[in-house]
Coordinates of C-alpha atoms in Angstrom, one line a residue:
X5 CA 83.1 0.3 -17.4
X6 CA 83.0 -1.8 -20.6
X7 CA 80.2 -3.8 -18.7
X8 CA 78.3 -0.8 -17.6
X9 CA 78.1 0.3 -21.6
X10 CA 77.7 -3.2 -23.0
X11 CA 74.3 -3.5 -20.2
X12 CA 73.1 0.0 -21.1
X13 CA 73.4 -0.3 -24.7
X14 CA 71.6 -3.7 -24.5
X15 CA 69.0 -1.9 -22.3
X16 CA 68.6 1.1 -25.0
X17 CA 66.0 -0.6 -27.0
X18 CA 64.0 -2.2 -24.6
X19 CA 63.3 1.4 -23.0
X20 CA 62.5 3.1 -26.1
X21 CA 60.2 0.0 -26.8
X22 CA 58.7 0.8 -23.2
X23 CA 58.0 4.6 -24.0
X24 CA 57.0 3.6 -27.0
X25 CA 54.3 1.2 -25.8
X26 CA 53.9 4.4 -22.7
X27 CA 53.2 7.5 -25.4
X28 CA 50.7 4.5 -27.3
X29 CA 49.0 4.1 -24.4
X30 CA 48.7 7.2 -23.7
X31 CA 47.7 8.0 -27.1
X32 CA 44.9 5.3 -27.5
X33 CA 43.9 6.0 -23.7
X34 CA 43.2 9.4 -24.6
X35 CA 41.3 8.3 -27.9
X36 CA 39.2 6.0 -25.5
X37 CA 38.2 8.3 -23.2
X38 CA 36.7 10.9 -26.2
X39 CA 35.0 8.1 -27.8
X40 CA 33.4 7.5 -24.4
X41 CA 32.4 10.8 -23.8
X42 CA 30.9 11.5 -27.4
X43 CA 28.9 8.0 -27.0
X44 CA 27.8 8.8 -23.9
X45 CA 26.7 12.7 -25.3
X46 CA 25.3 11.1 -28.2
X47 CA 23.3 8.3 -25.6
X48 CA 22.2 11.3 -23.6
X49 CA 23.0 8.9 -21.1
X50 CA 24.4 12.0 -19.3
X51 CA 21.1 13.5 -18.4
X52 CA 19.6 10.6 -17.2
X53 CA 22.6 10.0 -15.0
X54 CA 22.9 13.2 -13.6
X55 CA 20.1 15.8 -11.8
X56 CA 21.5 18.4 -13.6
X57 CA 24.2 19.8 -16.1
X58 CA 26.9 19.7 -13.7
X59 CA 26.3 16.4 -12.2
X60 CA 25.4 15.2 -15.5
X61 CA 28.7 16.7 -17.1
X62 CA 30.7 15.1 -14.1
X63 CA 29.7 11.8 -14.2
X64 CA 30.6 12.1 -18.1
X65 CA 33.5 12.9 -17.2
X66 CA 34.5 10.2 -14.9
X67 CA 33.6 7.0 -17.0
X68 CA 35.8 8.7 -19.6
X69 CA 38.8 8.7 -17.1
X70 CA 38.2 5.4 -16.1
X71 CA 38.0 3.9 -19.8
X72 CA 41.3 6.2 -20.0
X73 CA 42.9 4.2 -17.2
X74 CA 41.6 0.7 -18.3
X75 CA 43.3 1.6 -21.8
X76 CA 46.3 2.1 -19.6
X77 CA 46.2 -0.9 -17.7
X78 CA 46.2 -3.2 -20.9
X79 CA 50.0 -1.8 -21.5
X80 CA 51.3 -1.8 -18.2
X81 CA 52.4 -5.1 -17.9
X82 CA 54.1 -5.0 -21.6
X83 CA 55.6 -1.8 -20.6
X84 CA 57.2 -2.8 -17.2
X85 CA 58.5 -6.4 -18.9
X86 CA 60.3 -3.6 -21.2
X87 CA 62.2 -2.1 -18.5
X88 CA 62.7 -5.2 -16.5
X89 CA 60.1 -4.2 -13.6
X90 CA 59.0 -8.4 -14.0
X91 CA 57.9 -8.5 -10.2
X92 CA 55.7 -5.3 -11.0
X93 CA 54.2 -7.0 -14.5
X94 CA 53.7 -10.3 -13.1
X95 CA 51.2 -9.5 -10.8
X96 CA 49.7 -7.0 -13.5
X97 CA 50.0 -9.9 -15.6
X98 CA 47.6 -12.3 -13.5
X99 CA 45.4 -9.3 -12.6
X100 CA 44.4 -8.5 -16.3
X101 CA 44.0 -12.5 -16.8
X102 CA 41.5 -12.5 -14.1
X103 CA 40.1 -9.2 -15.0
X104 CA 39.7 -10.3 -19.0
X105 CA 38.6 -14.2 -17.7
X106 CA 35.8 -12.1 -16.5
X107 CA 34.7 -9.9 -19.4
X108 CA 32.5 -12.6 -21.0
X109 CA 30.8 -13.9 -17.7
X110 CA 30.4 -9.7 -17.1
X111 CA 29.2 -9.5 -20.6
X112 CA 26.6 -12.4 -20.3
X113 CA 25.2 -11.5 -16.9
X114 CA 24.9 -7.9 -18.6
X115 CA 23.0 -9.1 -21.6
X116 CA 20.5 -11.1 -19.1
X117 CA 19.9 -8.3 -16.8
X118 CA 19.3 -5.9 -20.0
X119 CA 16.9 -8.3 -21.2
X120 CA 15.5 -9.1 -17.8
X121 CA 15.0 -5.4 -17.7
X122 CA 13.2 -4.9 -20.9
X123 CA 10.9 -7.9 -20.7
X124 CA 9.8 -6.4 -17.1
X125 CA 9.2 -3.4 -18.9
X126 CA 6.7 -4.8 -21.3
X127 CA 5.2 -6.9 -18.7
X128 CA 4.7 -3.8 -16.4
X129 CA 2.9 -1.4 -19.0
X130 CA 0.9 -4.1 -20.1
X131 CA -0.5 -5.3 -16.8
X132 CA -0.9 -1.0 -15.9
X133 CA -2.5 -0.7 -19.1
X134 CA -5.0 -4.0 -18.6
X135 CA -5.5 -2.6 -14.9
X136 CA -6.3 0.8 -16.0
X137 CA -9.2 -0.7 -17.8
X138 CA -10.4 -2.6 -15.5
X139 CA -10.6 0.7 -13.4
X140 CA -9.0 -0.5 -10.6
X141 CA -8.6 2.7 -9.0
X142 CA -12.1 2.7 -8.3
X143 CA -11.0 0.2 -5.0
X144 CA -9.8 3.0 -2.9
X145 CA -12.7 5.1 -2.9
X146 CA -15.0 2.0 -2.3
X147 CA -12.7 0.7 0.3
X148 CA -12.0 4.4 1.9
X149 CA -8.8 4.7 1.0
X150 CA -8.8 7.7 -1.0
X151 CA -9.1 11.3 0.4
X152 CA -11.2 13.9 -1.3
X153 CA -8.4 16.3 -3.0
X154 CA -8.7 19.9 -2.6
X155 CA -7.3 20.5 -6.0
X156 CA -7.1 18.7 -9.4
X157 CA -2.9 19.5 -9.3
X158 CA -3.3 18.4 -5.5
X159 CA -4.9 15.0 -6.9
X160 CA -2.9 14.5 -9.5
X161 CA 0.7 15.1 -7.9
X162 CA -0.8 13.2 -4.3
X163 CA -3.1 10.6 -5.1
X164 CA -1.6 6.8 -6.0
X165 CA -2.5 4.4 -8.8
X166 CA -3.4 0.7 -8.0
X167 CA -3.0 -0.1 -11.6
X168 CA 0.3 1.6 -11.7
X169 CA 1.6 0.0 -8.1
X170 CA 0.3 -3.3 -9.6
X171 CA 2.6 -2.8 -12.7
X172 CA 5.5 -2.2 -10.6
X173 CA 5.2 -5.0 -8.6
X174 CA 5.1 -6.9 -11.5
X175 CA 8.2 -5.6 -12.8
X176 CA 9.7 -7.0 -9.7
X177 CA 8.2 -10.3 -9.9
X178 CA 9.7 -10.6 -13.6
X179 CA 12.9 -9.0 -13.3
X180 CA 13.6 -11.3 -9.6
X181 CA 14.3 -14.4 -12.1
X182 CA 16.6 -12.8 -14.5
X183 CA 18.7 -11.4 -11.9
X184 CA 19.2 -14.6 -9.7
X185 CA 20.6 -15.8 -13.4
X186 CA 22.9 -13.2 -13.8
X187 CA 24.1 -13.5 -10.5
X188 CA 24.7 -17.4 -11.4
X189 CA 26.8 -16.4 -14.4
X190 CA 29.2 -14.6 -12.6
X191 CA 30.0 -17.4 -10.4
X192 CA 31.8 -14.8 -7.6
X193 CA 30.6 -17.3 -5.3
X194 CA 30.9 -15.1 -2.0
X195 CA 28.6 -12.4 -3.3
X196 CA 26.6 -14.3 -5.3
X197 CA 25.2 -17.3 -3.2
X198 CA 24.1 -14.9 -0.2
X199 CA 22.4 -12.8 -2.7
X200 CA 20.8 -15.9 -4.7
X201 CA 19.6 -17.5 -1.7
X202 CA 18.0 -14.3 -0.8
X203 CA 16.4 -13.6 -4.1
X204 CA 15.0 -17.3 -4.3
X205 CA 14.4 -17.4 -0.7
X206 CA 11.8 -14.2 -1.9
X207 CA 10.5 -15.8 -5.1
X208 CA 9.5 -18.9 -3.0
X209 CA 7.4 -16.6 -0.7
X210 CA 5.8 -15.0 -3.2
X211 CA 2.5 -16.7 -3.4
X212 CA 2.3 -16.3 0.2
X213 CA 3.0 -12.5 -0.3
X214 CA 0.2 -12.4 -2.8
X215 CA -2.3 -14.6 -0.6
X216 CA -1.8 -12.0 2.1
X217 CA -2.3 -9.5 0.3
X218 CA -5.2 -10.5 -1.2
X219 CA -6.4 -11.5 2.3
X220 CA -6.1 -7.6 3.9
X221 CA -7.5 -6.5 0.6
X222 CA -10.6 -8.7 1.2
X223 CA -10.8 -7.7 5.0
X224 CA -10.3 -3.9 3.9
X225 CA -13.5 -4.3 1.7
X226 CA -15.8 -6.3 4.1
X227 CA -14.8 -4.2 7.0
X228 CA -15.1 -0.8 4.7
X229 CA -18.9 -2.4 3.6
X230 CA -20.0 -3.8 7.0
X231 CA -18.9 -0.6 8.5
X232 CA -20.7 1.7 6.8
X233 CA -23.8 -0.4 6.5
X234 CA -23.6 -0.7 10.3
X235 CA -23.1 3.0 10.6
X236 CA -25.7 4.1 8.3
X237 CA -28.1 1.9 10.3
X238 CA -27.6 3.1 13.6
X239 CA -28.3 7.0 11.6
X240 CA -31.1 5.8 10.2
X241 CA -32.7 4.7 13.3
X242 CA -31.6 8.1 15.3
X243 CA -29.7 6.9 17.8
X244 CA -26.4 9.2 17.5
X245 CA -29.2 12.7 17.2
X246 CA -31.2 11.2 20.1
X247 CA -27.9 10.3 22.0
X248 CA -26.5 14.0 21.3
X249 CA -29.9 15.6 22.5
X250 CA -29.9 13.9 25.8
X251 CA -26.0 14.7 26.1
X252 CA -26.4 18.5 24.9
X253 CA -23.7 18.1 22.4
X254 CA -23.5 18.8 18.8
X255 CA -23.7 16.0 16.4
X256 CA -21.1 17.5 14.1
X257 CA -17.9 17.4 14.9
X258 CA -19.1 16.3 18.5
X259 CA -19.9 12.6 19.6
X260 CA -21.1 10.0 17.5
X261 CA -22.3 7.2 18.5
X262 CA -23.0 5.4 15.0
X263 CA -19.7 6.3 13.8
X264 CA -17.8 5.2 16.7
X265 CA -19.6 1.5 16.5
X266 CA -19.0 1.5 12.7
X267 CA -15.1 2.6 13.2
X268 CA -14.7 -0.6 16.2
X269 CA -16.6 -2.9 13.8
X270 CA -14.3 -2.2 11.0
X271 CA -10.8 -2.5 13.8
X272 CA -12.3 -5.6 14.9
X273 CA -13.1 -7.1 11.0
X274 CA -9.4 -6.1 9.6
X275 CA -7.7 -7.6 13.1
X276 CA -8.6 -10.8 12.1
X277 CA -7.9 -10.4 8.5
X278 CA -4.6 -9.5 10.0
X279 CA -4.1 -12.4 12.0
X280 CA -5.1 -15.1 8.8
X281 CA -2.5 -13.1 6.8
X282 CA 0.1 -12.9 9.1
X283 CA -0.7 -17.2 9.1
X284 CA -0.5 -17.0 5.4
X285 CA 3.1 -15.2 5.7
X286 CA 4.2 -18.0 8.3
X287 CA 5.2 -15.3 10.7
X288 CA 4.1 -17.6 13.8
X289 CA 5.5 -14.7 16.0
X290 CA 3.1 -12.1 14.9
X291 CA 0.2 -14.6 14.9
X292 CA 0.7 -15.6 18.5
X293 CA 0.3 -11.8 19.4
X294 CA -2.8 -11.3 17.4
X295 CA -4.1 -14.6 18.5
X296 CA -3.4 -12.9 22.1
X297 CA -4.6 -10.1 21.2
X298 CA -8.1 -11.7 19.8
X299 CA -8.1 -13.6 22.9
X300 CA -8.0 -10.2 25.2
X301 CA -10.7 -8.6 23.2
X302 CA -13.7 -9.7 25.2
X303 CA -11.9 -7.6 28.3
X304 CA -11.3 -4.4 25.7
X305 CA -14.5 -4.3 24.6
X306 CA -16.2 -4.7 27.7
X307 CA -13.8 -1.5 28.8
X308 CA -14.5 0.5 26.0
X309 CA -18.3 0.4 26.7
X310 CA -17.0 1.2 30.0
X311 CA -15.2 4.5 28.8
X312 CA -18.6 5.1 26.6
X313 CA -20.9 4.7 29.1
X314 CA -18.8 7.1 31.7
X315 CA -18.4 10.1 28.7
X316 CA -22.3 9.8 27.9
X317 CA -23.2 9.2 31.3
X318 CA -20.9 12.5 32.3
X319 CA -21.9 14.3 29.4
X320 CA -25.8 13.7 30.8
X321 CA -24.9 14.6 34.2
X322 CA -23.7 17.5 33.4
X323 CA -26.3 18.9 31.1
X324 CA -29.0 18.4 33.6
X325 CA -27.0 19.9 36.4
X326 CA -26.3 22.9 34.4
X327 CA -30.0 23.0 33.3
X328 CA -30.8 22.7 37.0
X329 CA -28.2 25.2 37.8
X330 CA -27.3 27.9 35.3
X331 CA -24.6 29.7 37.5
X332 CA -23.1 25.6 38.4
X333 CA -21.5 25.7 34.4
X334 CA -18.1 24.6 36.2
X335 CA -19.5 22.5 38.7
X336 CA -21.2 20.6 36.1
X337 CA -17.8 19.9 34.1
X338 CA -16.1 19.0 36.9
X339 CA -18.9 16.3 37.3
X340 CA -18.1 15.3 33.8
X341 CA -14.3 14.8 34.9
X342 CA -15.5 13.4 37.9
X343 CA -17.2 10.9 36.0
X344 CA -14.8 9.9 33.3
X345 CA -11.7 9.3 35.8
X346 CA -14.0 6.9 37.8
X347 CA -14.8 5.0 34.4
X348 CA -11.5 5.0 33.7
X349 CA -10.6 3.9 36.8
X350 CA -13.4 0.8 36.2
X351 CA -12.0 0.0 32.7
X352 CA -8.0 0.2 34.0
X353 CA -9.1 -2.2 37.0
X354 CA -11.6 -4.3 34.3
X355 CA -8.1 -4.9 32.2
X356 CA -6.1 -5.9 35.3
X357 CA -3.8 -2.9 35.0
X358 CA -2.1 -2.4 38.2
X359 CA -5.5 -3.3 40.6
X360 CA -4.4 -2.3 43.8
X361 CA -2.9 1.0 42.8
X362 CA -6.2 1.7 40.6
X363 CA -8.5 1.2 44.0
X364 CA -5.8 3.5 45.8
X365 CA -6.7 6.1 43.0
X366 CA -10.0 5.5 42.7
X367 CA -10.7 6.1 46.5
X368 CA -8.5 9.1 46.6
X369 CA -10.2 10.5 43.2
X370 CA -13.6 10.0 45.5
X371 CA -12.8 11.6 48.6
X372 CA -11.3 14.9 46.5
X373 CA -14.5 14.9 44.5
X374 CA -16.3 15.4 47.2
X375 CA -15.1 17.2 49.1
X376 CA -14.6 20.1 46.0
X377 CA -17.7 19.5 44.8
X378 CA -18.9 20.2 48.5
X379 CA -16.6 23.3 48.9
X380 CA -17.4 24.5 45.3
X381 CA -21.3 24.0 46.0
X382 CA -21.0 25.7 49.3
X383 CA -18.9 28.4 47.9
X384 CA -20.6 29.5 44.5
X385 CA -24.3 28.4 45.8
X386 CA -24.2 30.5 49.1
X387 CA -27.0 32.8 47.1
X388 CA -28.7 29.8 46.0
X389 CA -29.2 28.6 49.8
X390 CA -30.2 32.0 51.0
X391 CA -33.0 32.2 48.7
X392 CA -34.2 29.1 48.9
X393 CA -34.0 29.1 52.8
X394 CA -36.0 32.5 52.1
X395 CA -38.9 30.9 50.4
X396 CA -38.8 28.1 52.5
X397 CA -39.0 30.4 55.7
X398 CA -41.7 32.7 54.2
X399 CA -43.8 29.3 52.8
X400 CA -43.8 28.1 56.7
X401 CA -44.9 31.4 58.0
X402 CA -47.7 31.7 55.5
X403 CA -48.8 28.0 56.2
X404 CA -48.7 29.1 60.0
X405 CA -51.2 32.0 58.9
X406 CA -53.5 29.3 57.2
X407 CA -53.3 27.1 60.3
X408 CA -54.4 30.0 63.0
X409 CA -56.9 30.7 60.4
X410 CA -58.5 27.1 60.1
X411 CA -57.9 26.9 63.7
X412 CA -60.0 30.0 64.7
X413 CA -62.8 28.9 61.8
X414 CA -63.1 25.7 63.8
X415 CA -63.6 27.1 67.0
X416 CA -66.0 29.8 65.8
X417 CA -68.0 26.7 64.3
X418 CA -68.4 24.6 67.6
X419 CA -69.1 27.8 69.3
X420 CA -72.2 28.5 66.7
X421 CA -73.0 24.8 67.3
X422 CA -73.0 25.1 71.3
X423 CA -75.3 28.2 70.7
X424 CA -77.6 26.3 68.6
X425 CA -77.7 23.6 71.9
X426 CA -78.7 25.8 74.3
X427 CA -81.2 27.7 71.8
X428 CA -82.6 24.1 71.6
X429 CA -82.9 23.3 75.2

């Protein structure tokens, strides 16, 4: 007993020490977390955090708990040497060693990022200022890339600045340096070097990026200019009205032929824009395909015409056989189909798509052609046939009357002649 009493009393004052260092921390936690929240309240950090005043409110909330618990932390190991928990406060121990050996490498790689992020800052509403006033905007519309807004609120909440896209990506560029130093400074090596090699992997491909860019942004503008000038051509000379005429089609919103050249001149000009920049980017996989792709052209465009020449030529066909024909209106667009599935059936076989089955198809696609057009000719032009059999069968008989009427003039004329003979004699 007398060593039960002798190792409580000795304990006494190391507990009340230990409740005393619990109720401080406690005390100073609590004092923590207010000044948190009142800094952050006095910051407005809390509306920029949160969407609204609940989230906003919430978020408050929780960093002040958790500078409440790191206020805690710092007297946990003092508190459980005090009641002779040393396995507990040993580990506590190290962990707040490592977590304070950290504070200055978190407080540096802070400062740079904070200073990373203002300089970027600067640098991005300069260059959206400078690009403003160089009116860079004024590349969309010349390159068609902007659409004609129904509304000035429609325009303004839709429509995307170059200049302020360009100041973005220049915040980017900037801020890309200062964090692959901040990274550095924390020196957590396993998160860090990935992330660095990443980040400087990116940096070193930035003037390719930039190159490439520039590249699409050249072929955007010479296909946009070539394009047009192409398409206002081909207007100017009438082909598209002349081409609509003879095809019985509207020109608005039907086929046109100008703009249909213009729009495969200006696939063909950014393609190979495409290609250089994809060389620039030293993506060798995506330039073999457009390389293969280039290389397959010749056989694409020679289908295409294919495809064009079977929709005009249909579109003809059936314009003249509904011209010829009033009442043959569905004949005449089955004609049309008629005529587009054998074109296609030309360009699919052209490309080398599945040859044998395309002949299979194409004869099959013949023989049922004819013989609907046949059934639907001898079907809905049964009237046609009777009255044309009619006039031919009543243009017979009155040539027969001419005939027996020339014939009988003849002999009445070598009779006159015979008379005139024997008058003679």
């Amino acid at each position: 007993m007398n060593n039960i009493r002798i190792s409580f009393e000795q304990s006494v004052p190391d507990i009340l020490v230990g409740m005393l260092y619990l109720i401080l921390a406690i005390a100073l936690g609590i004092i923590v977390k207010n000044l948190v929240i009142r800094a952050l309240k006095a910051l407005k950090l809390d509306e920029k955090l949160g969407e609204n005043a609940k989230d906003a409110s919430s978020i408050t909330e929780l960093l002040g708990k958790l500078a409440f618990v790191l206020t805690i932390l710092f007297f946990l190991p003092g508190i459980f040497d005090r009641f002779g928990l040393t396995n507990i406060s040993a580990p506590l121990m190290v962990m707040m060693g490592t977590f304070l050996g950290y504070i200055p490498r978190l407080m540096g790689a802070g400062m740079l990022l904070f200073l990373g992020i203002v300089i970027a800052k600067v640098v991005q509403q300069l260059m959206k200022a400078f690009l403003t006033r160089m009116r860079v905007d004024r590349l969309k519309s010349k390159m068609g890339m902007e659409d004609a807004p129904t509304a000035p609120e429609e325009a303004n909440s839709t429509s995307v600045s170059l200049a302020d896209v360009g100041g973005k990506a220049l915040y980017v560029l900037v801020l890309i340096p200062f964090l692959i130093a901040a990274l550095e400074v924390l020196q957590i090596r396993a998160i860090t070097d990935p992330l660095v090699m990443m980040l400087s992997t990116i940096t070193a491909m930035i003037p390719n990026i930039l190159a490439a860019s520039l590249v699409i942004l050249l072929g955007l503008f010479i296909a946009k200019l070539l394009g047009d000038l192409l398409e206002e051509l081909l207007t100017s000379f009438g082909f598209s009205r002349k081409l609509a005429k003879a095809m019985d089609e509207p020109l608005e919103g039907g086929f046109n032929l100008s703009h249909v050249v213009a729009m495969m001149v200006k696939a063909l000009i950014l393609l190979f824009f495409t290609v250089q920049a994809f060389d620039i980017l030293g993506l060798t996989l995506f330039t073999a395909m457009g390389g293969a792709i280039i290389a397959y052209l010749p056989m694409v465009l020679s289908a295409t015409l294919l495809l064009l020449g079977g929709y005009i030529l249909g579109s003809m066909a059936k314009k003249f056989l509904i011209r010829a024909l009033p009442q043959a209106r569905f004949q005449g667009i089955l004609l049309k189909g008629v005529v587009m599935i054998l074109a296609s059936l030309m360009a699919l076989s052209h490309l080398g798509i599945g040859a044998f089955f395309v002949e299979i198809l194409f004869i099959a696609v013949v023989a049922s052609s004819a013989v609907a057009f046949a059934l639907s000719f001898g079907i809905g032009g049964r009237d046609f046939a009777k009255n044309t059999m009619a006039k031919v069968e009543k243009a017979m008989e009155e040539n027969q009357d001419t005939m027996n009427t020339l014939k009988k003039t003849v002999e009445e004329e070598d009779r006159q002649k015979e008379l005139q003979k024997t008058d003679l004699l």
